[in-house]
Short mmCIF file of C-alpha atoms in Angstrom, two decimals:
data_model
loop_
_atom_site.label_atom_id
_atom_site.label_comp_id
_atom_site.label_asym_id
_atom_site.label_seq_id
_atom_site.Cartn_x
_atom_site.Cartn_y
_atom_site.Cartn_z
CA UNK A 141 -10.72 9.53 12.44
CA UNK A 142 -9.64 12.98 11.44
CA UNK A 143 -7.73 13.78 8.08
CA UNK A 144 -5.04 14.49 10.37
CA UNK A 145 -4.65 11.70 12.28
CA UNK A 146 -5.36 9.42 9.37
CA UNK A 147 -2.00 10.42 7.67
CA UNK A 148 -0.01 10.54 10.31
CA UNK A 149 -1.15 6.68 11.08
CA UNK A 150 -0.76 6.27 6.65
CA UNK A 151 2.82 7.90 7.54
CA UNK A 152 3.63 5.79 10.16
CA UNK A 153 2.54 2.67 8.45
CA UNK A 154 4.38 3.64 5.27
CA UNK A 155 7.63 4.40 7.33
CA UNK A 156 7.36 0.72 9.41
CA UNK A 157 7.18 -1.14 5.77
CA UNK A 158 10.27 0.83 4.91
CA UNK A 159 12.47 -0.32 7.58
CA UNK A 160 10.89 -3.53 7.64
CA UNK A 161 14.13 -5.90 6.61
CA UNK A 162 12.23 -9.48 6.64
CA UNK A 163 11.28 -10.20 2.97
CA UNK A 164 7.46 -10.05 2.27
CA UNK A 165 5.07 -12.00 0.22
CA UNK A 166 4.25 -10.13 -3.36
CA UNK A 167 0.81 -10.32 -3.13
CA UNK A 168 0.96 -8.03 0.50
CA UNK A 169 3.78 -6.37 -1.58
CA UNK A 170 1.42 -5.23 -4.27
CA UNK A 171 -1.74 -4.50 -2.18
CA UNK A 172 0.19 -3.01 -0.04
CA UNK A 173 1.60 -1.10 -3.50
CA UNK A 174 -1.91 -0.48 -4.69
CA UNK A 175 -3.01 1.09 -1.42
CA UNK A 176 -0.24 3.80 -1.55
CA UNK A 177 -0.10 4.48 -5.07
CA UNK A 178 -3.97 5.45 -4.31
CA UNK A 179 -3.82 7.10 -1.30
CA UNK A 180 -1.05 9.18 -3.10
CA UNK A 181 -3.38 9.34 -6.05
CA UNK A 182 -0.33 8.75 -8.40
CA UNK A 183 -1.94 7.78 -11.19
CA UNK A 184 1.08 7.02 -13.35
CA UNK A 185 2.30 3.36 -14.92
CA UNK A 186 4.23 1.48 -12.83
CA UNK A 187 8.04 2.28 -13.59
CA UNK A 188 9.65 -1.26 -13.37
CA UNK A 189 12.01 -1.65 -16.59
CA UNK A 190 10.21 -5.08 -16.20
CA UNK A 191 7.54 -5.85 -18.07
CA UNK A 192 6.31 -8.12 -16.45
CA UNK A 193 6.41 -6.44 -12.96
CA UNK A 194 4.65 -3.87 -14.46
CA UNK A 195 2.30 -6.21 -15.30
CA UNK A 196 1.76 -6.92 -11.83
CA UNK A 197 1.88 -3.52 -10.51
CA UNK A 198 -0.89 -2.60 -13.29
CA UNK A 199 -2.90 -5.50 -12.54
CA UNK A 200 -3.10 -4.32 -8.41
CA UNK A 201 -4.27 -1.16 -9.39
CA UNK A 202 -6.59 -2.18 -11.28
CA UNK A 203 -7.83 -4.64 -9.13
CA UNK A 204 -8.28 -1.70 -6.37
CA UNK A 205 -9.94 1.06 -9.11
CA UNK A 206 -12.82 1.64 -6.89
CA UNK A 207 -10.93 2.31 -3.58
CA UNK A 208 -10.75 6.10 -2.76
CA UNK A 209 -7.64 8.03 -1.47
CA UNK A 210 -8.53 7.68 2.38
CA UNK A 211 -10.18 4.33 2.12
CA UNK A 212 -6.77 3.08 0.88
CA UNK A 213 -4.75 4.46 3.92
CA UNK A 214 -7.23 2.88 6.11
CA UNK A 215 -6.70 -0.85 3.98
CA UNK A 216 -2.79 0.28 4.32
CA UNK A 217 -2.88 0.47 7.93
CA UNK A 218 -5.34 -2.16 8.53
CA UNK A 219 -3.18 -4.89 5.74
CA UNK A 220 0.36 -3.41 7.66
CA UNK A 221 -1.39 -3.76 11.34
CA UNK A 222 -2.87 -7.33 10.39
CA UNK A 223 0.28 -8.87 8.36
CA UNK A 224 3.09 -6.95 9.47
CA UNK A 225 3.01 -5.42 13.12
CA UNK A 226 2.39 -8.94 14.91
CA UNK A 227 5.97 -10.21 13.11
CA UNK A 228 7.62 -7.88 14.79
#
């Protein structure tokens, strides 16, 4: 798949968990957090006044360290196309 097509199926993706209105499980919630924050490469700590959501959030990324940018769109797309697009 070509860079190009890649983001605009990341895009897409990203764009169908945005409107999606039924409430999700947090452990898709924070792959699926994981995934983007990579793909992104936003590096940052999470920015929940929560500690313990950051916690979480932390804990996701960390648990993904070894994923690459475009290996994480492909897991984004894959996790939304396997858990998400067959609720719909």
């Amino acid at each position: 798949m070509t860079s190009d097509k890649l983001n605009i199926k990341f895009s897409k993706a990203v764009a169908f968990v945005n409107d999606f209105t039924e409430p999700l499980p947090a452990d898709l919630l924070l792959k699926l957090y994981a995934y983007y924050r990579i793909a992104n490469e936003n590096f940052n700590h999470p920015g929940s006044s929560t500690p313990l959501i950051n916690a979480f959030k932390s804990n996701a990324l960390i648990q993904a360290q070894n994923v690459k940018p475009k290996q994480a769109m492909k897991l984004y797309i894959a996790l939304v196309d396997k858990e998400l697009r067959n609720k719909v």
